[in-house]
Coordinates of C-alpha atoms and ligand atoms in Angstrom, one line a residue:
X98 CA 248.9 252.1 141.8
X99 CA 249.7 248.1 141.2
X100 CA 246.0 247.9 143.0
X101 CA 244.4 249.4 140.0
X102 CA 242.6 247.2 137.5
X103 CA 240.0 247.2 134.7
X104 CA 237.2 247.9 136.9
X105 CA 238.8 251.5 138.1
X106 CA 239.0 252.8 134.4
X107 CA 237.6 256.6 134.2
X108 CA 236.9 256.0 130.6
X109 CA 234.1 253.1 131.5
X110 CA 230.1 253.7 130.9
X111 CA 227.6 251.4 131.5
X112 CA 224.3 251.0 129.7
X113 CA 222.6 252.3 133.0
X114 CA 222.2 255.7 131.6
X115 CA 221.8 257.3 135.2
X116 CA 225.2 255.7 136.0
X117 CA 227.1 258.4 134.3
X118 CA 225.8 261.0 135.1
X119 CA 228.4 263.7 136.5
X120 CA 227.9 263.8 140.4
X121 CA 226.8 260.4 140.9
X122 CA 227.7 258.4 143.5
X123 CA 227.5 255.0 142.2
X124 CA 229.6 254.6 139.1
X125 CA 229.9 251.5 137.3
X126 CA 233.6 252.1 138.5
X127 CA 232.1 252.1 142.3
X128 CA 229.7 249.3 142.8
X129 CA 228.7 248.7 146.2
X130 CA 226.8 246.1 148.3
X131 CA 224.2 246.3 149.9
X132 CA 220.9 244.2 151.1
X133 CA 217.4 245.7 150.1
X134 CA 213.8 244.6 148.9
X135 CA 210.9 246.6 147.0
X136 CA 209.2 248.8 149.7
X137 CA 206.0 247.6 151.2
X138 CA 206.2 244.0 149.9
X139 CA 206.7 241.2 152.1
X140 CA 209.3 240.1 149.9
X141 CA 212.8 238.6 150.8
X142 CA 215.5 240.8 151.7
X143 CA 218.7 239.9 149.4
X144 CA 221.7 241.4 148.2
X145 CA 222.1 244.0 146.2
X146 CA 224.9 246.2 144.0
X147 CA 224.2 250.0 143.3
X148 CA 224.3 251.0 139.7
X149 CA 223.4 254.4 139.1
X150 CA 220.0 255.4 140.3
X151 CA 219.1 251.2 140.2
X152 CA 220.2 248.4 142.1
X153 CA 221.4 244.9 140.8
X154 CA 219.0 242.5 142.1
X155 CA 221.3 239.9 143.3
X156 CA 219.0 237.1 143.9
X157 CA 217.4 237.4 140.4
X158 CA 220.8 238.0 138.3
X159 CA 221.9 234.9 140.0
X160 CA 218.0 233.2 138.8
X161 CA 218.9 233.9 135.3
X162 CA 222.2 232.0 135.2
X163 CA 224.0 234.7 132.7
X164 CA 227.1 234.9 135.6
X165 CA 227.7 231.3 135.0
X166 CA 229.7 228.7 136.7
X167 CA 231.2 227.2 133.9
X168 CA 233.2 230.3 132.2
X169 CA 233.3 232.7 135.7
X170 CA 232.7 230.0 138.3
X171 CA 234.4 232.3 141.1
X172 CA 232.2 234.9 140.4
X173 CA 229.0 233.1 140.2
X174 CA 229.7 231.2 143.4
X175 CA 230.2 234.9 145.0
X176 CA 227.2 236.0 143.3
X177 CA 225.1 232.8 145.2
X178 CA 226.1 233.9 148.2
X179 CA 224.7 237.6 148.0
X180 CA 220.8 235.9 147.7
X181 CA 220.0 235.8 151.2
X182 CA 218.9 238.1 153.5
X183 CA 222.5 239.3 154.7
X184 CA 225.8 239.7 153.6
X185 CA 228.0 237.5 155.8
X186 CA 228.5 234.4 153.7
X187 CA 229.9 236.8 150.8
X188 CA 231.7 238.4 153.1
X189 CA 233.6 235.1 154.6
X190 CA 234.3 234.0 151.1
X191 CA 237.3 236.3 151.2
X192 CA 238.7 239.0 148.9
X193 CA 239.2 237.2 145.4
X194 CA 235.9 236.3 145.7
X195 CA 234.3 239.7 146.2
X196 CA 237.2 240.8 143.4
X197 CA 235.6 238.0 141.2
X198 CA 232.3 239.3 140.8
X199 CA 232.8 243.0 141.4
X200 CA 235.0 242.5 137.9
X201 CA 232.0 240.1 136.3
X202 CA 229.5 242.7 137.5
X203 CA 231.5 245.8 135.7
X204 CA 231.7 244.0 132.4
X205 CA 228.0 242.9 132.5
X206 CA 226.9 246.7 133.2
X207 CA 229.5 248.2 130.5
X208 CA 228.1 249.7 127.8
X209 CA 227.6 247.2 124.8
X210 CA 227.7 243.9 127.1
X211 CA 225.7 241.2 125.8
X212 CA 224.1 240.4 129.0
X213 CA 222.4 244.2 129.2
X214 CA 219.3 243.0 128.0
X215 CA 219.0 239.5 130.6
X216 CA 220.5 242.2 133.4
X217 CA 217.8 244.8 132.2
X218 CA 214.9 242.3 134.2
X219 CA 217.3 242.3 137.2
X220 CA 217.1 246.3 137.9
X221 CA 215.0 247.7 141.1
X222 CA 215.1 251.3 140.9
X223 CA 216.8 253.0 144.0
X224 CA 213.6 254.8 144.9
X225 CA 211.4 251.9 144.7
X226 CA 213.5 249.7 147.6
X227 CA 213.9 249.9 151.1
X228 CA 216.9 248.7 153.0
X229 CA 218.0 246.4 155.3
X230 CA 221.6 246.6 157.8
X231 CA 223.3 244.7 155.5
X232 CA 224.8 242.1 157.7
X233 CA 224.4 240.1 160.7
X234 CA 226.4 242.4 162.9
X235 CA 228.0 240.5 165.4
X236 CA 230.4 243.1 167.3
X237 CA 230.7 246.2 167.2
X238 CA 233.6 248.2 168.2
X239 CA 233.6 252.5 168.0
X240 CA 237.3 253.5 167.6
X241 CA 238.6 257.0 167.9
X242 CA 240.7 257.7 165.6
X243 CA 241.1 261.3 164.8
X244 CA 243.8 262.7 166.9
X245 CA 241.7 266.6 166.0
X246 CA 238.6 264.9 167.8
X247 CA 240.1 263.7 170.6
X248 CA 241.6 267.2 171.4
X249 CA 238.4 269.2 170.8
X250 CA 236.4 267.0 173.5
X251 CA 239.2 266.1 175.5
X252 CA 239.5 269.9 175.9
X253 CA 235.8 270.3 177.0
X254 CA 236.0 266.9 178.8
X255 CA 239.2 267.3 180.8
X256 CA 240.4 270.8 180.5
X257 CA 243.7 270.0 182.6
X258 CA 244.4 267.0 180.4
X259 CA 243.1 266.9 176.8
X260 CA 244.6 264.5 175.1
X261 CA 245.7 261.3 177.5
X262 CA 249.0 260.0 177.3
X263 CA 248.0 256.5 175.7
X264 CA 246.9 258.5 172.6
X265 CA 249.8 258.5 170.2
X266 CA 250.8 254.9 171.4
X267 CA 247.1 253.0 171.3
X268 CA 244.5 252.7 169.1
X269 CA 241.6 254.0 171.9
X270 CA 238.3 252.0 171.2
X271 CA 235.1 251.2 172.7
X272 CA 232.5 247.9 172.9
X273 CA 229.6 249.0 171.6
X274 CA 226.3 247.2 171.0
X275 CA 225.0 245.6 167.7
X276 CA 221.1 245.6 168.5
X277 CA 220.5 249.3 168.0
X278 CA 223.1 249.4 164.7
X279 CA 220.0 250.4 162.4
X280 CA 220.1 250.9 158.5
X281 CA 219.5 254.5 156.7
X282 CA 216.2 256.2 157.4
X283 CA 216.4 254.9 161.1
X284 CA 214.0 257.2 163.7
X285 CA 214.8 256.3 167.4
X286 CA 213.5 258.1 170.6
X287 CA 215.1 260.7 172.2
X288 CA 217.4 258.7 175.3
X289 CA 216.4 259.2 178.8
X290 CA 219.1 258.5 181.5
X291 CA 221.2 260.6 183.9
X292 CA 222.9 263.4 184.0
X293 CA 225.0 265.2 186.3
X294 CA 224.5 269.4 186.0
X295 CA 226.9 271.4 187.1
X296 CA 227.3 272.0 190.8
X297 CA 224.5 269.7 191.6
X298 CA 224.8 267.3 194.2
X299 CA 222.5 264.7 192.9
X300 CA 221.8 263.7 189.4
X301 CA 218.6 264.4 187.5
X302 CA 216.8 261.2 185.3
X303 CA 214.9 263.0 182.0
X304 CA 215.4 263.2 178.1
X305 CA 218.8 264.2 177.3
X306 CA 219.3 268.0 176.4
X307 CA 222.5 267.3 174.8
X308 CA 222.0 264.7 172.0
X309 CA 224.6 264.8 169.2
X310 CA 225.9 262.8 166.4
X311 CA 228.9 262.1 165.0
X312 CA 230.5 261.6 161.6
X313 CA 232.2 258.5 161.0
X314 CA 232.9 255.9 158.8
X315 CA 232.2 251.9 159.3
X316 CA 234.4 249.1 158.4
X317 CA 232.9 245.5 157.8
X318 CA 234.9 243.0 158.2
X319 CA 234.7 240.3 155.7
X320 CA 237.2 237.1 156.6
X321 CA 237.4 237.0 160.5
X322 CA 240.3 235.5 162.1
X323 CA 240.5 232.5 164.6
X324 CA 240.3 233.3 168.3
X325 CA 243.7 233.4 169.8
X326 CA 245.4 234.3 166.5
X327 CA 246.8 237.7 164.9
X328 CA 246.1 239.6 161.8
X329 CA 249.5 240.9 160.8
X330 CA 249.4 245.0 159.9
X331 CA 250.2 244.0 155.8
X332 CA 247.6 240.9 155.9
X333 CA 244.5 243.6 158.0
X334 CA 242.6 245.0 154.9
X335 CA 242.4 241.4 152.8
X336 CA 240.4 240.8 156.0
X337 CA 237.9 244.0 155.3
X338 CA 235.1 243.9 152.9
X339 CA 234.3 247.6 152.5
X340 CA 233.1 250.9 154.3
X341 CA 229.7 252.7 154.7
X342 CA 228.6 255.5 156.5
X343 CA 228.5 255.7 160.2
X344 CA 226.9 257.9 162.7
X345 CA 227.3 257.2 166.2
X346 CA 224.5 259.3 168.3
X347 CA 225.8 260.5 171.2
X348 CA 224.0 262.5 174.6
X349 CA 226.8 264.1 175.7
X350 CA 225.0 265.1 179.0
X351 CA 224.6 261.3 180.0
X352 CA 228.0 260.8 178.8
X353 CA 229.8 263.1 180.6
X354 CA 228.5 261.9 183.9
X355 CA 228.6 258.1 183.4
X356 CA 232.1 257.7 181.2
X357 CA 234.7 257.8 184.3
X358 CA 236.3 255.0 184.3
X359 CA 235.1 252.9 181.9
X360 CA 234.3 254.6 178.7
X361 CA 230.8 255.5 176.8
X362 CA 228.2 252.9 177.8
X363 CA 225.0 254.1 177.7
X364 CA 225.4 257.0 176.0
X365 CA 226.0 255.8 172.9
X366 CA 224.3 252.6 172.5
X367 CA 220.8 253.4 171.7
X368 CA 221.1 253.9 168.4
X369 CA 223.7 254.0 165.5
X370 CA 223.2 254.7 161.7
X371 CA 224.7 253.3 158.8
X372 CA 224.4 253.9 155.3
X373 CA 222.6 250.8 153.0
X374 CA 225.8 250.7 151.2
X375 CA 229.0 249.4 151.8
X376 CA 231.9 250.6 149.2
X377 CA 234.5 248.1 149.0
X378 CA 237.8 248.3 149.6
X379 CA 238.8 247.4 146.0
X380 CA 237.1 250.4 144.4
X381 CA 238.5 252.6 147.2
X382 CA 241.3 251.6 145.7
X383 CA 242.3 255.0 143.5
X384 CA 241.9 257.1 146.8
X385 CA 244.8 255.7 148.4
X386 CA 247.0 258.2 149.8
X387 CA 250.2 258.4 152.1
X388 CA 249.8 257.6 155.7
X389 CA 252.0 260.0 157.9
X390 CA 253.0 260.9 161.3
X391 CA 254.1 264.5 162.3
X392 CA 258.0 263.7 163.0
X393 CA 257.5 265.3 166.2
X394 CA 255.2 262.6 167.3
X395 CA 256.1 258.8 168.3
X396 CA 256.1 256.5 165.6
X397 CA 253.6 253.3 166.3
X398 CA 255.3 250.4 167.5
X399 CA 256.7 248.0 165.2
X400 CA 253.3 245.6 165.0
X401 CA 251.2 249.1 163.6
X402 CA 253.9 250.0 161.0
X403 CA 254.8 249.0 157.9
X404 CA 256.2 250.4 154.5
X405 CA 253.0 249.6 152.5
X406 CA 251.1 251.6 155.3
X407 CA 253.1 254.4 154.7
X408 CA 252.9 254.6 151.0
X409 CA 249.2 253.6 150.9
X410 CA 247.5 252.9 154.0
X411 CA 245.2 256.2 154.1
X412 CA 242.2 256.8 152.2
X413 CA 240.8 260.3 151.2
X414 CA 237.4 260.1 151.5
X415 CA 235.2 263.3 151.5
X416 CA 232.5 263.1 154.7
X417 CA 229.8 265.6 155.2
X418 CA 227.0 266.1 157.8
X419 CA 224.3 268.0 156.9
X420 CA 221.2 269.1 159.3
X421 CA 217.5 268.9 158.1
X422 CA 215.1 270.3 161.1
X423 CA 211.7 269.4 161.0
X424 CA 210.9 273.1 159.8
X425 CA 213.1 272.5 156.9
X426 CA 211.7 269.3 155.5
X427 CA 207.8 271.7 155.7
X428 CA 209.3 273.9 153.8
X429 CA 210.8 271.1 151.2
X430 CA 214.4 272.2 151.9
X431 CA 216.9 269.5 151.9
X432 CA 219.0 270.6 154.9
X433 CA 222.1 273.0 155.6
X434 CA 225.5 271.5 155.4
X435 CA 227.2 271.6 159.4
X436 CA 230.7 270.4 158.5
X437 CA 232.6 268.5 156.2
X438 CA 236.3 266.9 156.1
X439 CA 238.3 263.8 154.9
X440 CA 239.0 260.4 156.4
X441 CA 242.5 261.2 155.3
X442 CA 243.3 263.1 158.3
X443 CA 242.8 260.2 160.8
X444 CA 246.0 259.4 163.1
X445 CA 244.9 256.0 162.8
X446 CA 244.4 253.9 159.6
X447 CA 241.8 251.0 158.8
X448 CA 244.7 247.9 158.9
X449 CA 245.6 249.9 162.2
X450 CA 242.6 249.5 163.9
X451 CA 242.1 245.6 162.6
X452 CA 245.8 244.9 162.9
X453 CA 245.7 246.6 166.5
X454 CA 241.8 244.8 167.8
X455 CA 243.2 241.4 166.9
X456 CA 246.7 241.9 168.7
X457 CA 245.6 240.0 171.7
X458 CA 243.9 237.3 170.2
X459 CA 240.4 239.0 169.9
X460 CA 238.7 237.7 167.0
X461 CA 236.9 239.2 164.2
X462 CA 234.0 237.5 162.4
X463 CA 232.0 238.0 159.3
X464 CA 229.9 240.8 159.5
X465 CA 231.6 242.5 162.4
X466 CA 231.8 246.2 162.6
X467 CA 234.4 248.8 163.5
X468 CA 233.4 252.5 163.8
X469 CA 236.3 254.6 162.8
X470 CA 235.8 257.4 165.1
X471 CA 234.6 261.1 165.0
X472 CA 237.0 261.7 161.6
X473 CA 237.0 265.9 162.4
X474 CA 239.4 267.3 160.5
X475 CA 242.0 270.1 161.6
X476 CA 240.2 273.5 161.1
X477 CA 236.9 274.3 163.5
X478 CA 235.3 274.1 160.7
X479 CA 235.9 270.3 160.1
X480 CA 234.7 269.5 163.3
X481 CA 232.4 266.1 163.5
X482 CA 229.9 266.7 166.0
X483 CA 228.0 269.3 167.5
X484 CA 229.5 269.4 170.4
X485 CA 232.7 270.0 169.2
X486 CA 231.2 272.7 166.6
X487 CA 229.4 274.4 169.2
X488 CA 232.2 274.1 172.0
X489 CA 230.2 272.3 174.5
X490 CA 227.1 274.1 173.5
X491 CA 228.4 277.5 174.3
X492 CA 228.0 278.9 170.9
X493 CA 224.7 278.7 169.1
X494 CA 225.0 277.6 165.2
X495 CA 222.4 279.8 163.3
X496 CA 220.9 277.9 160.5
X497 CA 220.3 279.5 156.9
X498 CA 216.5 279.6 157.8
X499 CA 217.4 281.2 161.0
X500 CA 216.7 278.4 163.2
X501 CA 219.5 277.8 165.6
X502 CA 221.0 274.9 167.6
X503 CA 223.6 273.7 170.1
X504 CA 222.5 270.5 170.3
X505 CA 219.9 268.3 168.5
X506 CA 215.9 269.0 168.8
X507 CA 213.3 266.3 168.3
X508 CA 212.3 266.1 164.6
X509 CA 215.8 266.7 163.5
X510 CA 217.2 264.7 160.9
X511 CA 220.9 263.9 160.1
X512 CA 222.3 263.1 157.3
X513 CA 226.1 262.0 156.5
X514 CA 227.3 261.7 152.4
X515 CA 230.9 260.3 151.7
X516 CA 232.3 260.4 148.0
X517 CA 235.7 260.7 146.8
X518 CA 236.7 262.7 143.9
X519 CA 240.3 262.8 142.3
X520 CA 241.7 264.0 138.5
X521 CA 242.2 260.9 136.9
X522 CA 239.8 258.8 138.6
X523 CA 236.0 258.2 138.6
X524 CA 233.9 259.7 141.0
X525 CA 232.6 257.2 143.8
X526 CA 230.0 258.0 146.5
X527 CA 228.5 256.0 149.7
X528 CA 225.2 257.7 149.3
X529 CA 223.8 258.8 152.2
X530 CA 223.3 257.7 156.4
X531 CA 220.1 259.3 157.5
X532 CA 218.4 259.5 160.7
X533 CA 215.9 261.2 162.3
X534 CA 215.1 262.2 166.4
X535 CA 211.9 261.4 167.4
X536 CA 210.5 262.9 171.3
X537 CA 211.5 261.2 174.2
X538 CA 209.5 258.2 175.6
X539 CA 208.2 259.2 179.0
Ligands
LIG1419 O1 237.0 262.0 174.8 C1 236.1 261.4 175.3 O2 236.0 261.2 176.5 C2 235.0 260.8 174.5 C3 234.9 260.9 173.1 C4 233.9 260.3 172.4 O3 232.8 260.9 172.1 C5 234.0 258.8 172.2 C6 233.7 258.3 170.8 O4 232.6 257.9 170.5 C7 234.9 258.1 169.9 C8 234.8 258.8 168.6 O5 233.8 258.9 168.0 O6 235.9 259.3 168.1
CA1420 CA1 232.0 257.6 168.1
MG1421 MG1 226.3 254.6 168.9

């Protein structure tokens, strides 16, 4: 709890009347970053901060000088650095900076601050903006951490063999690729490429039949770390600036024939959704929870333990996908919920996978981003993808309207929510990761 401060109290409200409403994601005890403009404008992308249905325009707060640099100089040097079109510079400034002005931007949105009226000129409503992939993505990395995912598709994968002996030892990840990282609201094209069907003796080249997506959180990582050096297990999370949303599309039919030995490659890097916002690690901070190991199971190896991870180093954060079809969205229905579970059940934790990519000397930059892995949970029902809900597309999934699906049709839209919701604590939520299947490009 010694990670708590003003900005988690339960009791604040802010003068942004939509801020406090019950159900709402972004709390004046959440406030997260992300980079935006007003919708068809030409107008400069800059940083942003959710506040209720609104967003803190960055770039004009800083115009009016109320954060100032002689009474919060930290904090208005922070807030400088969120005017551009990315987050990267804020990002390297490092966590007491990021602390620094998420505490001067609570104050200045409590109810009864002085600066309400000067930050009143600085509000964009939510619904007004559009949205940008907040940073300059250098790397990417897709990890794998949930030990209940890996067993559902190694078990349609490699029946003989589900889960591979490196498992319980290694943090599995893949490379994947920055350019098709796009931001909420994202349509891409259905991928063409090969598959193998069964019995076959030649492959076929069409649209994949077996598109999928997966539920998964991202990590940004704020400070990097020089090449050739280590980020110690107790140091990794002063090195992450927050988490969004993260879908990873997958076609399962062109990944099932091109993955031996090398791991997904192309299919899985033609596109991959984020939300707009990224939640930071300091108002994640309530959500903490224990990080365990069945005792049956080997304990990581001395470099991927540590006491703090064990009291601390997990995160219970609600994640749901939910499926709008194009008939839905006719009808004006929002979409049927598929699955839900909690990053809490992951094998592997955030400083893991950080603590774990850095070991050999890799290094991390600004703006880098790790995908946490499929995070299904332990019941069927918790199950992150379609393929795993489904079983490989044996069983059909009959919608409420009753539509069904085994896989993904063109005009479907996904859409991932995360929030986290304890007694005692203020609600926080990541908003929403949506994106949408357009028909394959002949
Ligand atoms: O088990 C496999 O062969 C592949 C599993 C995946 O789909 C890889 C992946 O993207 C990792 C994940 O999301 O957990
Ligand atoms: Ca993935
Ligand atoms: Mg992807």
């Amino acid at each position: 709890m010694s990670r708590l401060n003003e900005t988690h109290d339960p009791a604040l409200q802010s003068w942004v009347a939509s801020a406090n409403r019950a159900g709402q994601d972004f709390t004046i005890q959440n406030l997260p970053f992300g980079v935006f403009r007003r919708a068809g404008t030409n107008e400069a992308f800059r940083g942003g901060v959710a506040i209720g249905d609104e967003i803190v325009d960055l770039a004009a707060l800083a115009a009016t000088g109320v954060i100032a640099s002689e009474t919060e100089g930290e904090a208005a040097a922070a807030l400088a650095a969120c005017t551009g079109p990315t987050l990267n510079d804020f990002m390297a400034l490092g966590q007491p900076a990021w602390s620094a002005l998420r505490l001067a931007l609570s104050r200045a949105l409590r109810a009864g601050s002085p600066l309400a009226d000067a930050m009143h000129a600085c509000l964009v409503p939510q619904a007004a903006a559009e949205f940008a992939v907040p940073a300059r993505i250098g790397d990417y990395t897709d990890f794998y951490t949930s030990i209940h995912h890996a067993t559902n598709v190694g078990k349609l994968f490699r029946p003989d063999n589900p889960l591979l002996p490196n498992y319980k030892w290694v943090p599995i990840g893949y490379h994947g690729r920055a350019s098709s990282i796009g931001v909420s609201g994202q349509a891409f094209h259905r991928p063409l490429g090969q598959t193998m069907p069964p019995g076959a003796d030649k492959p076929n080249f069409g649209p994949s039949q077996r598109l999928d997506y997966e539920l998964e959180l991202g990590i940004f990582i704020g400070q990097g770390n020089q090449l050739g050096s280590r980020i110690a297990l107790d140091d990794a999370e002063s090195h992450v600036f927050g988490l969004c949303l993260l879908n990873d599309w997958s076609a399962r039919d062109l990944q099932a024939w091109e993955y031996q030995p090398l791991g997904p490659f192309l299919a899985k890097n033609f596109a991959t959704t984020i939300s707009p916002w990224i939640v930071t690690l300091e108002a994640l901070a309530p959500f903490r929870t224990e990080w365990t190991r069945p005792a049956e199971d080997p304990q990581p190896l001395p470099y991927l333990e540590s006491a703090t991870l064990r009291r601390e180093g997990a995160f219970d954060i609600q994640i749901e996908a939910w499926l709008q079809t194009a008939q839905m969205r006719e009808a004006g229905e929002a979409g049927s919920r598929l699955s839900h579970s909690s990053f809490r059940h992951s094998y592997w934790t955030v400083s893991q996978m950080v603590t774990h990519h850095t070991v050999n000397g890799c290094g991390l930059q600004p703006g880098d981003l790790l995908g946490s892995g499929t995070e299904s949970g332990p019941t069927p029902e918790e199950a992150g993808s379609l393929l795993e809900l489904t079983v490989g597309g044996k069983q059909s999934l009959t919608l409420p309207n009753g539509e069904t699906r085994r896989f993904l049709e063109d005009g479907d839209a996904v859409i991932l929510r995360g929030y986290c919701e304890q007694a005692g604590a203020a609600r926080i939520g990541f908003g929403e990761a949506v994106g949408r299947v357009l028909p394959a490009q002949h």
